[in-house]
PDB file of C-alpha atoms in Angstrom:
ATOM      1  CA  GLU A   9     -19.690 -23.010  20.249  1.00  0.00           C
ATOM      2  CA  PRO A  10     -17.661 -24.606  23.025  1.00  0.00           C
ATOM      3  CA  LYS A  11     -15.019 -22.320  24.516  1.00  0.00           C
ATOM      4  CA  GLY A  12     -11.832 -22.075  22.454  1.00  0.00           C
ATOM      5  CA  THR A  13     -13.200 -23.805  19.346  1.00  0.00           C
ATOM      6  CA  ALA A  14     -14.034 -20.781  17.172  1.00  0.00           C
ATOM      7  CA  GLY A  15     -12.361 -17.515  18.135  1.00  0.00           C
ATOM      8  CA  MET A  16      -8.959 -18.919  19.045  1.00  0.00           C
ATOM      9  CA  PRO A  17      -8.441 -20.869  15.786  1.00  0.00           C
ATOM     10  CA  VAL A  18      -9.390 -17.774  13.781  1.00  0.00           C
ATOM     11  CA  LEU A  19      -7.099 -15.560  15.873  1.00  0.00           C
ATOM     12  CA  GLU A  20      -4.250 -18.045  15.465  1.00  0.00           C
ATOM     13  CA  ALA A  21      -4.681 -17.924  11.677  1.00  0.00           C
ATOM     14  CA  ILE A  22      -4.453 -14.122  11.796  1.00  0.00           C
ATOM     15  CA  HIS A  23      -1.277 -14.348  13.911  1.00  0.00           C
ATOM     16  CA  GLN A  24       0.290 -16.776  11.445  1.00  0.00           C
ATOM     17  CA  TYR A  25      -0.189 -14.232   8.650  1.00  0.00           C
ATOM     18  CA  ASP A  26       1.331 -11.538  10.899  1.00  0.00           C
ATOM     19  CA  ILE A  27      -1.281  -8.949   9.968  1.00  0.00           C
ATOM     20  CA  THR A  28      -3.261  -6.326  11.855  1.00  0.00           C
ATOM     21  CA  ASP A  29      -6.297  -4.186  11.143  1.00  0.00           C
ATOM     22  CA  VAL A  30      -8.272  -7.124   9.812  1.00  0.00           C
ATOM     23  CA  VAL A  31     -11.618  -8.711  10.440  1.00  0.00           C
ATOM     24  CA  VAL A  32     -12.114 -12.391   9.710  1.00  0.00           C
ATOM     25  CA  THR A  33     -15.587 -13.803  10.037  1.00  0.00           C
ATOM     26  CA  VAL A  34     -16.527 -17.430   9.710  1.00  0.00           C
ATOM     27  CA  ARG A  35     -20.121 -18.557   9.357  1.00  0.00           C
ATOM     28  CA  ARG A  36     -20.958 -22.133  10.119  1.00  0.00           C
ATOM     29  CA  ASP A  37     -24.357 -23.607   9.436  1.00  0.00           C
ATOM     30  CA  PHE A  38     -25.258 -26.644  11.474  1.00  0.00           C
ATOM     31  CA  GLY A  39     -25.744 -29.541   9.103  1.00  0.00           C
ATOM     32  CA  GLY A  40     -27.002 -32.026  11.632  1.00  0.00           C
ATOM     33  CA  ILE A  41     -23.620 -33.614  12.321  1.00  0.00           C
ATOM     34  CA  LEU A  42     -21.877 -32.949  15.619  1.00  0.00           C
ATOM     35  CA  LEU A  43     -18.218 -32.242  14.921  1.00  0.00           C
ATOM     36  CA  GLY A  44     -16.920 -32.241  18.466  1.00  0.00           C
ATOM     37  CA  ALA A  45     -14.333 -29.785  19.774  1.00  0.00           C
ATOM     38  CA  GLY A  46     -11.516 -31.042  17.507  1.00  0.00           C
ATOM     39  CA  GLY A  47     -13.688 -30.927  14.401  1.00  0.00           C
ATOM     40  CA  LEU A  48     -14.876 -27.412  15.216  1.00  0.00           C
ATOM     41  CA  ILE A  49     -11.321 -26.179  15.723  1.00  0.00           C
ATOM     42  CA  ARG A  50     -10.242 -27.700  12.398  1.00  0.00           C
ATOM     43  CA  ALA A  51     -13.283 -26.274  10.594  1.00  0.00           C
ATOM     44  CA  TYR A  52     -12.819 -22.729  11.902  1.00  0.00           C
ATOM     45  CA  SER A  53      -9.064 -22.811  11.442  1.00  0.00           C
ATOM     46  CA  LYS A  54      -9.327 -24.083   7.853  1.00  0.00           C
ATOM     47  CA  ALA A  55     -11.983 -21.501   6.960  1.00  0.00           C
ATOM     48  CA  ALA A  56      -9.904 -18.650   8.382  1.00  0.00           C
ATOM     49  CA  HIS A  57      -6.711 -19.841   6.665  1.00  0.00           C
ATOM     50  CA  LEU A  58      -8.485 -20.172   3.306  1.00  0.00           C
ATOM     51  CA  ALA A  59     -10.023 -16.718   3.634  1.00  0.00           C
ATOM     52  CA  LEU A  60      -6.657 -15.125   4.479  1.00  0.00           C
ATOM     53  CA  LYS A  61      -4.846 -17.093   1.756  1.00  0.00           C
ATOM     54  CA  MET A  62      -7.316 -15.877  -0.876  1.00  0.00           C
ATOM     55  CA  SER A  63      -7.263 -12.276   0.365  1.00  0.00           C
ATOM     56  CA  GLU A  64      -5.121  -9.514  -0.983  1.00  0.00           C
ATOM     57  CA  ILE A  65      -3.106  -8.214   1.941  1.00  0.00           C
ATOM     58  CA  LEU A  66      -2.362  -4.513   1.650  1.00  0.00           C
ATOM     59  CA  ILE A  67       0.462  -2.606   3.306  1.00  0.00           C
ATOM     60  CA  PRO A  68      -0.153   1.026   4.353  1.00  0.00           C
ATOM     61  CA  ILE A  69       2.319   3.437   2.755  1.00  0.00           C
ATOM     62  CA  PRO A  70       2.423   7.086   3.921  1.00  0.00           C
ATOM     63  CA  VAL A  71       2.906   9.349   0.890  1.00  0.00           C
ATOM     64  CA  TYR A  72       3.171  12.999  -0.053  1.00  0.00           C
ATOM     65  CA  VAL A  73       0.958  14.201  -2.866  1.00  0.00           C
ATOM     66  CA  ILE A  74       3.276  16.552  -4.749  1.00  0.00           C
ATOM     67  CA  GLN A  75       3.056  18.998  -7.604  1.00  0.00           C
ATOM     68  CA  MET A  76       5.732  20.843  -9.536  1.00  0.00           C
ATOM     69  CA  THR A  77       6.097  22.636 -12.828  1.00  0.00           C
ATOM     70  CA  LEU A  78       9.153  22.048 -14.985  1.00  0.00           C
ATOM     71  CA  ASP A  79      10.220  23.446 -18.316  1.00  0.00           C
ATOM     72  CA  TYR A  80      10.194  20.947 -21.170  1.00  0.00           C
ATOM     73  CA  LYS A  81      13.959  20.398 -21.111  1.00  0.00           C
ATOM     74  CA  ALA A  82      13.912  19.673 -17.366  1.00  0.00           C
ATOM     75  CA  TYR A  83      10.939  17.370 -17.778  1.00  0.00           C
ATOM     76  CA  ASP A  84      12.753  15.373 -20.465  1.00  0.00           C
ATOM     77  CA  ALA A  85      15.802  15.101 -18.189  1.00  0.00           C
ATOM     78  CA  THR A  86      13.774  13.918 -15.200  1.00  0.00           C
ATOM     79  CA  GLN A  87      11.041  11.789 -16.782  1.00  0.00           C
ATOM     80  CA  SER A  88      12.728   8.461 -15.991  1.00  0.00           C
ATOM     81  CA  HIS A  89      13.442   9.598 -12.425  1.00  0.00           C
ATOM     82  CA  LEU A  90       9.830  10.676 -11.954  1.00  0.00           C
ATOM     83  CA  ASN A  91       8.531   7.348 -13.242  1.00  0.00           C
ATOM     84  CA  GLN A  92      10.835   5.521 -10.824  1.00  0.00           C
ATOM     85  CA  TYR A  93       9.735   7.393  -7.680  1.00  0.00           C
ATOM     86  CA  VAL A  94       6.301   8.886  -8.291  1.00  0.00           C
ATOM     87  CA  SER A  95       3.099   6.837  -8.485  1.00  0.00           C
ATOM     88  CA  ASN A  96      -0.268   7.997  -9.820  1.00  0.00           C
ATOM     89  CA  LEU A  97       1.741  10.344 -11.987  1.00  0.00           C
ATOM     90  CA  SER A  98      -0.189  12.853 -14.062  1.00  0.00           C
ATOM     91  CA  THR A  99       1.236  15.463 -16.391  1.00  0.00           C
ATOM     92  CA  GLU A 100      -0.302  18.551 -17.897  1.00  0.00           C
ATOM     93  CA  PHE A 101       1.454  20.192 -20.810  1.00  0.00           C
ATOM     94  CA  GLY A 102       1.189  23.931 -21.206  1.00  0.00           C
ATOM     95  CA  ILE A 103       3.762  26.702 -20.925  1.00  0.00           C
ATOM     96  CA  GLY A 104       5.642  24.189 -18.800  1.00  0.00           C
ATOM     97  CA  VAL A 105       4.951  20.640 -17.695  1.00  0.00           C
ATOM     98  CA  THR A 106       2.978  20.377 -14.472  1.00  0.00           C
ATOM     99  CA  VAL A 107       3.594  17.074 -12.772  1.00  0.00           C
ATOM    100  CA  GLN A 108       1.481  15.724  -9.945  1.00  0.00           C
ATOM    101  CA  GLY A 109       1.711  12.402  -8.131  1.00  0.00           C
ATOM    102  CA  GLU A 110       2.425  10.520  -4.948  1.00  0.00           C
ATOM    103  CA  ILE A 111       5.799   9.697  -3.464  1.00  0.00           C
ATOM    104  CA  PRO A 112       6.419   7.535  -0.392  1.00  0.00           C
ATOM    105  CA  ILE A 113       7.552   9.730   2.476  1.00  0.00           C
ATOM    106  CA  GLN A 114      10.461   7.381   3.202  1.00  0.00           C
ATOM    107  CA  LYS A 115      11.810   8.029  -0.321  1.00  0.00           C
ATOM    108  CA  TRP A 116      11.262  11.801  -0.217  1.00  0.00           C
ATOM    109  CA  ASP A 117      14.807  12.928   0.668  1.00  0.00           C
ATOM    110  CA  ASP A 118      16.409  10.580  -1.861  1.00  0.00           C
ATOM    111  CA  PHE A 119      13.957  11.749  -4.542  1.00  0.00           C
ATOM    112  CA  LYS A 120      14.729  15.446  -3.933  1.00  0.00           C
ATOM    113  CA  GLU A 121      18.471  14.865  -3.826  1.00  0.00           C
ATOM    114  CA  LYS A 122      18.542  12.949  -7.111  1.00  0.00           C
ATOM    115  CA  LEU A 123      16.180  15.423  -8.772  1.00  0.00           C
ATOM    116  CA  GLN A 124      18.408  18.318  -7.723  1.00  0.00           C
ATOM    117  CA  SER A 125      21.432  16.459  -9.087  1.00  0.00           C
ATOM    118  CA  LEU A 126      19.707  15.868 -12.442  1.00  0.00           C
ATOM    119  CA  LEU A 127      18.665  19.502 -12.783  1.00  0.00           C
ATOM    120  CA  ASN A 128      21.739  21.095 -11.187  1.00  0.00           C
ATOM    121  CA  ALA A 129      19.265  23.167  -9.170  1.00  0.00           C
ATOM    122  CA  ALA A 130      16.694  22.720  -6.453  1.00  0.00           C
ATOM    123  CA  PRO A 131      13.254  22.567  -8.059  1.00  0.00           C
ATOM    124  CA  THR A 132      10.219  23.977  -6.301  1.00  0.00           C
ATOM    125  CA  ILE A 133       8.051  21.087  -5.232  1.00  0.00           C
ATOM    126  CA  ASP A 134       4.746  21.745  -3.529  1.00  0.00           C
ATOM    127  CA  ILE A 135       3.516  19.159  -1.063  1.00  0.00           C
ATOM    128  CA  ILE A 136      -0.240  19.303  -1.491  1.00  0.00           C
ATOM    129  CA  LYS A 137      -1.044  16.881   1.321  1.00  0.00           C
ATOM    130  CA  GLU A 138       0.000  13.798   3.229  1.00  0.00           C
ATOM    131  CA  LYS A 139      -2.055  10.640   2.983  1.00  0.00           C
ATOM    132  CA  THR A 140      -1.842   6.892   3.277  1.00  0.00           C
ATOM    133  CA  THR A 141      -2.146   4.616   0.288  1.00  0.00           C
ATOM    134  CA  TYR A 142      -2.206   0.833   0.307  1.00  0.00           C
ATOM    135  CA  GLN A 143      -0.094  -1.467  -1.814  1.00  0.00           C
ATOM    136  CA  PRO A 144      -0.198  -5.258  -2.113  1.00  0.00           C
ATOM    137  CA  SER A 145       2.296  -6.966   0.157  1.00  0.00           C
ATOM    138  CA  ASN A 146       3.697  -9.084  -2.711  1.00  0.00           C
TER     139      ASN A 146
END
């Protein structure tokens, strides 16, 4: 393609969406009609914009994977709080209630503080690992 008619329109579309860590590819089959520089720019730009518009843009969220065991009374008192802060929440009922899930690192201190306030004690929370999850931007 002539210089500036393919890569730059695609890059400009990416910049307009203000995203990084993305690959946008556009395939154009020659149909026998010469589009000229302006037509090529419009074709590549439109294809890139449509692809980005139809894509689900994900935001990286650093999280802690946590685990803790609560007695049944404490679990009942904190269930709403857990549902508010912890995603991918799983519970196992036995002698106590073992709770495992993911909490955004930026909400960690607030989560612990409110949990301690609800229980009138500092619960033991094990951080199993740190990882990054991705959530839709909308």
